[in-house]
Short mmCIF file of C-alpha atoms in Angstrom, two decimals:
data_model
loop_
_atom_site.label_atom_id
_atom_site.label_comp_id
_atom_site.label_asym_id
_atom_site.label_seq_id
_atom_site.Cartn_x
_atom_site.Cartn_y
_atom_site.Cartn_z
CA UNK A 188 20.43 -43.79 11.29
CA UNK A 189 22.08 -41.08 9.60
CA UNK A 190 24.52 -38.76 10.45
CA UNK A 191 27.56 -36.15 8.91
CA UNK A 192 30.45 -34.27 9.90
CA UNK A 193 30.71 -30.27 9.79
CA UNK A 194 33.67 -29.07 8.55
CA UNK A 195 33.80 -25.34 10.24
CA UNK A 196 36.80 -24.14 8.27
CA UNK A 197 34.73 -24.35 4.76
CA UNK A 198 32.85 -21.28 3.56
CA UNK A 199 29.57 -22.82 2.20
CA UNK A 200 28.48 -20.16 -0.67
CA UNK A 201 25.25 -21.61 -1.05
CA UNK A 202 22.96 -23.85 0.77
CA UNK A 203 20.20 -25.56 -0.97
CA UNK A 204 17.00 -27.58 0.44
CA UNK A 205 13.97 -28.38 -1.02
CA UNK A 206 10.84 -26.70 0.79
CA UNK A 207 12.16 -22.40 0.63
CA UNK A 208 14.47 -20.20 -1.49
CA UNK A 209 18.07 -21.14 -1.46
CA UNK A 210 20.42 -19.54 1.19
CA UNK A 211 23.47 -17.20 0.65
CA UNK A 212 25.68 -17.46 4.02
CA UNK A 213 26.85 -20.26 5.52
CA UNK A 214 25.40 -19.34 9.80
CA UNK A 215 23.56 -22.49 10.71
CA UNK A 216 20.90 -20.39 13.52
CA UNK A 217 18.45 -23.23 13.90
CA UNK A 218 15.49 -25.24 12.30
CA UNK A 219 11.87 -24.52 11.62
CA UNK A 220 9.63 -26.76 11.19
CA UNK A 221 6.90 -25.93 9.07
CA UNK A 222 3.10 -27.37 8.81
CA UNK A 223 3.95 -29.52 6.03
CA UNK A 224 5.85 -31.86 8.47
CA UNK A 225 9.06 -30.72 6.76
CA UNK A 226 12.21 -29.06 8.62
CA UNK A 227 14.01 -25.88 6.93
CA UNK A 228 17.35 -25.20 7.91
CA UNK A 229 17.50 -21.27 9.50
CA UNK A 230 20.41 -18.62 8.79
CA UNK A 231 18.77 -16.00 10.92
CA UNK A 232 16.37 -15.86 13.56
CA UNK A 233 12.59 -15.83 13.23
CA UNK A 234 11.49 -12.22 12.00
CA UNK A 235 8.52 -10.24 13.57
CA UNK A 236 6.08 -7.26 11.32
CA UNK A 237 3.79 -5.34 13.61
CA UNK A 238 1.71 -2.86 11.33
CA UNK A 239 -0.74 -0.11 12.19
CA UNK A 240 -2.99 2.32 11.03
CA UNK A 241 -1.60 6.16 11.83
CA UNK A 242 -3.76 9.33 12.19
CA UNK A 243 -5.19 9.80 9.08
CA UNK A 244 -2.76 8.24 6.70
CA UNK A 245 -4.16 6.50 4.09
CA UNK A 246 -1.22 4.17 3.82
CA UNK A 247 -0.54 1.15 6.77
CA UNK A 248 2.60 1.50 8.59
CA UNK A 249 4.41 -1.72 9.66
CA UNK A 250 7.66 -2.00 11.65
CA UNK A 251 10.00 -4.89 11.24
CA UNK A 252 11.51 -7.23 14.04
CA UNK A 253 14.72 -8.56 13.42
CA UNK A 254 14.75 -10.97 17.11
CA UNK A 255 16.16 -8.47 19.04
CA UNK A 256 15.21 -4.59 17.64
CA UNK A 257 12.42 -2.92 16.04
CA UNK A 258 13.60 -1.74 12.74
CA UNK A 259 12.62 2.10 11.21
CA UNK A 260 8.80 3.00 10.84
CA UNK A 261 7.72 1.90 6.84
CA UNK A 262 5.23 2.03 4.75
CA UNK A 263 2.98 -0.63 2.96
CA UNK A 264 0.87 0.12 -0.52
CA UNK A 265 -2.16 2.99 0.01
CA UNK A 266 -5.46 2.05 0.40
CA UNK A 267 -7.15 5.40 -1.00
CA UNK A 268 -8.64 6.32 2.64
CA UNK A 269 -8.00 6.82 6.42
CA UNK A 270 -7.80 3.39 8.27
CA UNK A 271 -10.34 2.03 10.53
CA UNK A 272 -9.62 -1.74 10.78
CA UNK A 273 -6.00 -3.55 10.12
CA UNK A 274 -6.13 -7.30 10.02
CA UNK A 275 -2.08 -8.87 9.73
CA UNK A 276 -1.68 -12.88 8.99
CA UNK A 277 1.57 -14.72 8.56
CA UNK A 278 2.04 -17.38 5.75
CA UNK A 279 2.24 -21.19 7.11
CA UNK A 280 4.19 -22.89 4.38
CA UNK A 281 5.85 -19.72 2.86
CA UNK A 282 7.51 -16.55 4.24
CA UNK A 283 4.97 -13.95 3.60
CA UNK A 284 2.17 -11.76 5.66
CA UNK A 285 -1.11 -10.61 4.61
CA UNK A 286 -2.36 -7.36 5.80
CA UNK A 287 -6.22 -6.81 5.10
CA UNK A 288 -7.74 -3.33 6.27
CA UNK A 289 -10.70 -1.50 6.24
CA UNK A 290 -11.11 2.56 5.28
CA UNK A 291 -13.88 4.92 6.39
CA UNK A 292 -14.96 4.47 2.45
CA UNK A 293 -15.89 1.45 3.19
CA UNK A 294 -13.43 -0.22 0.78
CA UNK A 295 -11.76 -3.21 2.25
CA UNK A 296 -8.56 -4.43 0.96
CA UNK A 297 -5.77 -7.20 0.71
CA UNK A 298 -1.61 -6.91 -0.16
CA UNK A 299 0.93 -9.65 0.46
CA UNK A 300 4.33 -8.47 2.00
CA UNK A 301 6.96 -11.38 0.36
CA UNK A 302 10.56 -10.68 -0.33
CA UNK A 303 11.04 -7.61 1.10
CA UNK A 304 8.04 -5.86 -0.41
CA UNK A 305 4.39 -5.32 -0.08
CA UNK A 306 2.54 -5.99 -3.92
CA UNK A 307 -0.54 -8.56 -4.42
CA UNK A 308 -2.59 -5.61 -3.67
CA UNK A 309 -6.90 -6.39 -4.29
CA UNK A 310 -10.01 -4.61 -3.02
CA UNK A 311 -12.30 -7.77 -2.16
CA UNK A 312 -15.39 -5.06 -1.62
CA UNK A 313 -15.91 -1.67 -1.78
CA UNK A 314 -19.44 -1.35 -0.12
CA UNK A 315 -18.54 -2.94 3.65
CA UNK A 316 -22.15 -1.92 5.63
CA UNK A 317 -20.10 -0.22 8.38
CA UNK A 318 -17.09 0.87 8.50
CA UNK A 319 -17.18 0.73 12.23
CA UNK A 320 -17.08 -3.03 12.28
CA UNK A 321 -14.39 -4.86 11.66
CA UNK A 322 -16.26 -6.78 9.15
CA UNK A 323 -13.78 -8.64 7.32
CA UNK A 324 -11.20 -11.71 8.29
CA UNK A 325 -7.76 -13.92 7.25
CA UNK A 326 -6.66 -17.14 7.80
CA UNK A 327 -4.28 -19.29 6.49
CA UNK A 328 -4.84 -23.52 5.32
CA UNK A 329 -2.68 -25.58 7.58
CA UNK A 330 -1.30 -27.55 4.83
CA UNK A 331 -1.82 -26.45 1.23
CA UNK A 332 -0.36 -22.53 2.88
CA UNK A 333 -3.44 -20.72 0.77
CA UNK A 334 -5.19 -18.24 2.50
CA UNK A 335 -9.42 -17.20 2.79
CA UNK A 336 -10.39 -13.08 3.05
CA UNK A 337 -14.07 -13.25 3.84
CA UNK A 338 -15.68 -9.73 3.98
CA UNK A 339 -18.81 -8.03 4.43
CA UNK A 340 -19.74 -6.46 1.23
CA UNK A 341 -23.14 -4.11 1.96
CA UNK A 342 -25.49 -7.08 1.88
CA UNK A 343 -26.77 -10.44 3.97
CA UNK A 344 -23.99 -12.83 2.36
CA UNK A 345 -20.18 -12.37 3.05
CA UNK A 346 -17.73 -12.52 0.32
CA UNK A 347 -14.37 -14.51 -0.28
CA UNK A 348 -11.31 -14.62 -1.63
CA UNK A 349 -8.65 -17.05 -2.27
CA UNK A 350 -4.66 -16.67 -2.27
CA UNK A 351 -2.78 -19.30 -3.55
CA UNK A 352 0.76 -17.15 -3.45
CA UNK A 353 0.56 -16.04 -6.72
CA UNK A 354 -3.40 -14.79 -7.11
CA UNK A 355 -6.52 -13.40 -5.56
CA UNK A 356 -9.51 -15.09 -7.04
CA UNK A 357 -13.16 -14.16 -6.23
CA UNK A 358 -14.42 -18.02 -5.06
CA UNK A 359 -17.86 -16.56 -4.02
CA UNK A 360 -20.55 -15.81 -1.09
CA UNK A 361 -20.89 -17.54 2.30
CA UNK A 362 -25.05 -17.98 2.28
CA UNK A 363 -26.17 -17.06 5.86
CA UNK A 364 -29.24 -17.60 7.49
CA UNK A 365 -29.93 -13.62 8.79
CA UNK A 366 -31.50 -11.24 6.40
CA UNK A 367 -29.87 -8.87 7.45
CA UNK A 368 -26.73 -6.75 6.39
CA UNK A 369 -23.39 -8.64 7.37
CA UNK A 370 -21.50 -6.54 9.87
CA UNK A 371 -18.79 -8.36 11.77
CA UNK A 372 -16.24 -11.57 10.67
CA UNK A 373 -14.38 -14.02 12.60
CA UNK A 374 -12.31 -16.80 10.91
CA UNK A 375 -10.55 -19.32 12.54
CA UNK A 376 -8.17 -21.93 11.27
CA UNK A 377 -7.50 -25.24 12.48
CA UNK A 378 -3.86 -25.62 13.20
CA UNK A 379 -3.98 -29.37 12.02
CA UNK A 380 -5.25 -29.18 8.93
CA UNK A 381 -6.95 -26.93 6.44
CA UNK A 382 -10.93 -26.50 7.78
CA UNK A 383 -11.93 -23.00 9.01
CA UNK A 384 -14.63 -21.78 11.13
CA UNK A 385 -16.23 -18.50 10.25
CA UNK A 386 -18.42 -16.82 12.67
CA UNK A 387 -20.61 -13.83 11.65
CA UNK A 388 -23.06 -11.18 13.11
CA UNK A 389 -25.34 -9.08 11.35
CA UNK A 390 -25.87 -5.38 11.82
CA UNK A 391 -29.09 -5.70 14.07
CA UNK A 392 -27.08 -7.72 16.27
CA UNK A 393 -29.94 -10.62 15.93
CA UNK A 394 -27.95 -13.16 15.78
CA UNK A 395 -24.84 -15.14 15.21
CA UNK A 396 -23.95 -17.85 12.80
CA UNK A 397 -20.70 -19.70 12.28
CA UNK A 398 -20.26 -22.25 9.21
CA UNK A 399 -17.30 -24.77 8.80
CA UNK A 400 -14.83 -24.48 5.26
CA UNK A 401 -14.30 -27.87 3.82
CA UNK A 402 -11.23 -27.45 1.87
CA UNK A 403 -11.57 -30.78 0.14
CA UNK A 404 -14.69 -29.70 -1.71
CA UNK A 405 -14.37 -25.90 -1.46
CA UNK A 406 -17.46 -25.28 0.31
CA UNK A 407 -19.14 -24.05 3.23
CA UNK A 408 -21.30 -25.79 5.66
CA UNK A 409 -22.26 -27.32 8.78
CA UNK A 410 -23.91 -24.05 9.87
CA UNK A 411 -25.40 -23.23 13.20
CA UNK A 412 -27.08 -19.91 14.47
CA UNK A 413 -26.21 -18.80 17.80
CA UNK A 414 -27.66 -16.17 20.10
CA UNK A 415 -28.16 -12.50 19.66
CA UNK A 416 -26.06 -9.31 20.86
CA UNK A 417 -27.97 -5.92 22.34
CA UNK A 418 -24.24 -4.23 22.19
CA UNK A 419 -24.49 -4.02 18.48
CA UNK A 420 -21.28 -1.25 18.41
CA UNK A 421 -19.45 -4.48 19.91
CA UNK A 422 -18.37 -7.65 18.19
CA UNK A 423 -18.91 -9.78 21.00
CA UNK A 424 -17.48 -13.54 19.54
CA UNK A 425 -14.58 -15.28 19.47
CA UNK A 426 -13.57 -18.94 18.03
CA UNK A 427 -10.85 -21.21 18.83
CA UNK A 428 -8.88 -24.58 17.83
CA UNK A 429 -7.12 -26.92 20.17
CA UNK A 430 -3.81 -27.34 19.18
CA UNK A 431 -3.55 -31.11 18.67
CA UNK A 432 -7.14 -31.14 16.96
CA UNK A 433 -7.75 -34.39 19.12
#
């Protein structure tokens, strides 16, 4: 058992710990504990970032939540076309968002808000099938933090792309079953460790598929095809974890 003593009339200049940036004021506000079953010492509460696509602005808005107000209206990095489709993720083992949207050009693209500012910025396709579907997905790794953009890119086979908080790199197509053009993306993350699920439906609406992400080898498998949809203006899936992965 360990313990130690506060002294409250010292003005700490610096605090130091091993698993974020060092901090600058001395206001203990709480712990987090982060996926990589460490525990970072807080000096401010938990922030929030709603963002949102407005009229026909070709650059995302986002708002900032300090814990208790909404901060002014900003703006991220342009995408080069009016928004259709926003897509926001948070970081699991380091303070940064990714926002992912898709324009009525079809392009679909990726920037990283860290440290104040919005930068990272990559167009993972610029030939989505239909710009009406949200055909394009985030999600974080549980424990290594990197994150997986799959889109639709005008053909059968979804891309992807890999951040590893410094890069985007192009790691290749998810082979699906449906001929086809890809239309719509779900990806879902298990919260205890770093396997995804991706589900996809075509643009006919024939049929569903989701595959498994086996971060160990870097590949995709496991996949099963699932019914069809007659709604094909609708997405019409979902996909979830449990919690505790048990």
């Amino acid at each position: 058992i360990y313990s130690f003593t506060i002294d409250t009339s010292v003005t700490v200049s610096t605090w130091f710990q091993t698993t974020q940036s060092q901090f600058d004021t001395d206001t203990l506000s709480g712990a987090v504990s982060l996926a990589t079953n460490t525990i970072t010492v807080a000096t401010s509460a938990s922030n929030g970032l709603a963002a949102y696509a407005e009229g026909t602005i070709q650059t995302p808005r986002y708002r900032l939540w300090s814990g208790t107000s909404w901060g002014s209206e900003l703006s991220a990095l342009s995408v080069g076309a009016t928004i259709n489709w926003v897509v926001l993720r948070p970081g699991e083992t380091r303070d940064e968002y990714i926002l992912g949207t898709l324009g009525t050009d079809g392009d679909i693209n990726m920037q990283v808000y860290k440290n104040g500012a919005w930068g990272n910025a990559q167009e993972i396709t610029s030939t989505a099938a239909d710009a009406g579907a949200r055909g394009f997905d985030i999600a974080y790794e549980n424990a290594s933090g990197d994150a997986i953009a799959v889109a639709c890119d005008g053909d059968a086979d979804p891309v992807y792309w890999t951040w590893n908080g410094t890069g985007w790199t192009n790691s290749g197509t998810i082979n699906l079953a449906s001929a086809n053009n890809c239309a719509w993306i779900k990806l879902i993350a298990d919260p205890a460790s770093d396997e995804m699920i991706v589900i996809s439906r075509d643009t006919a609406g024939s049929q569903y598929e989701a595959q498994v992400w086996n971060a160990t080898s870097s590949t995709w498998g496991n996949s099963i095809t699932l019914g069809s949809m007659l709604e094909v203006s609708h997405e019409g899936m979902a996909g979830a974890y449990e919690e505790s992965s048990n």
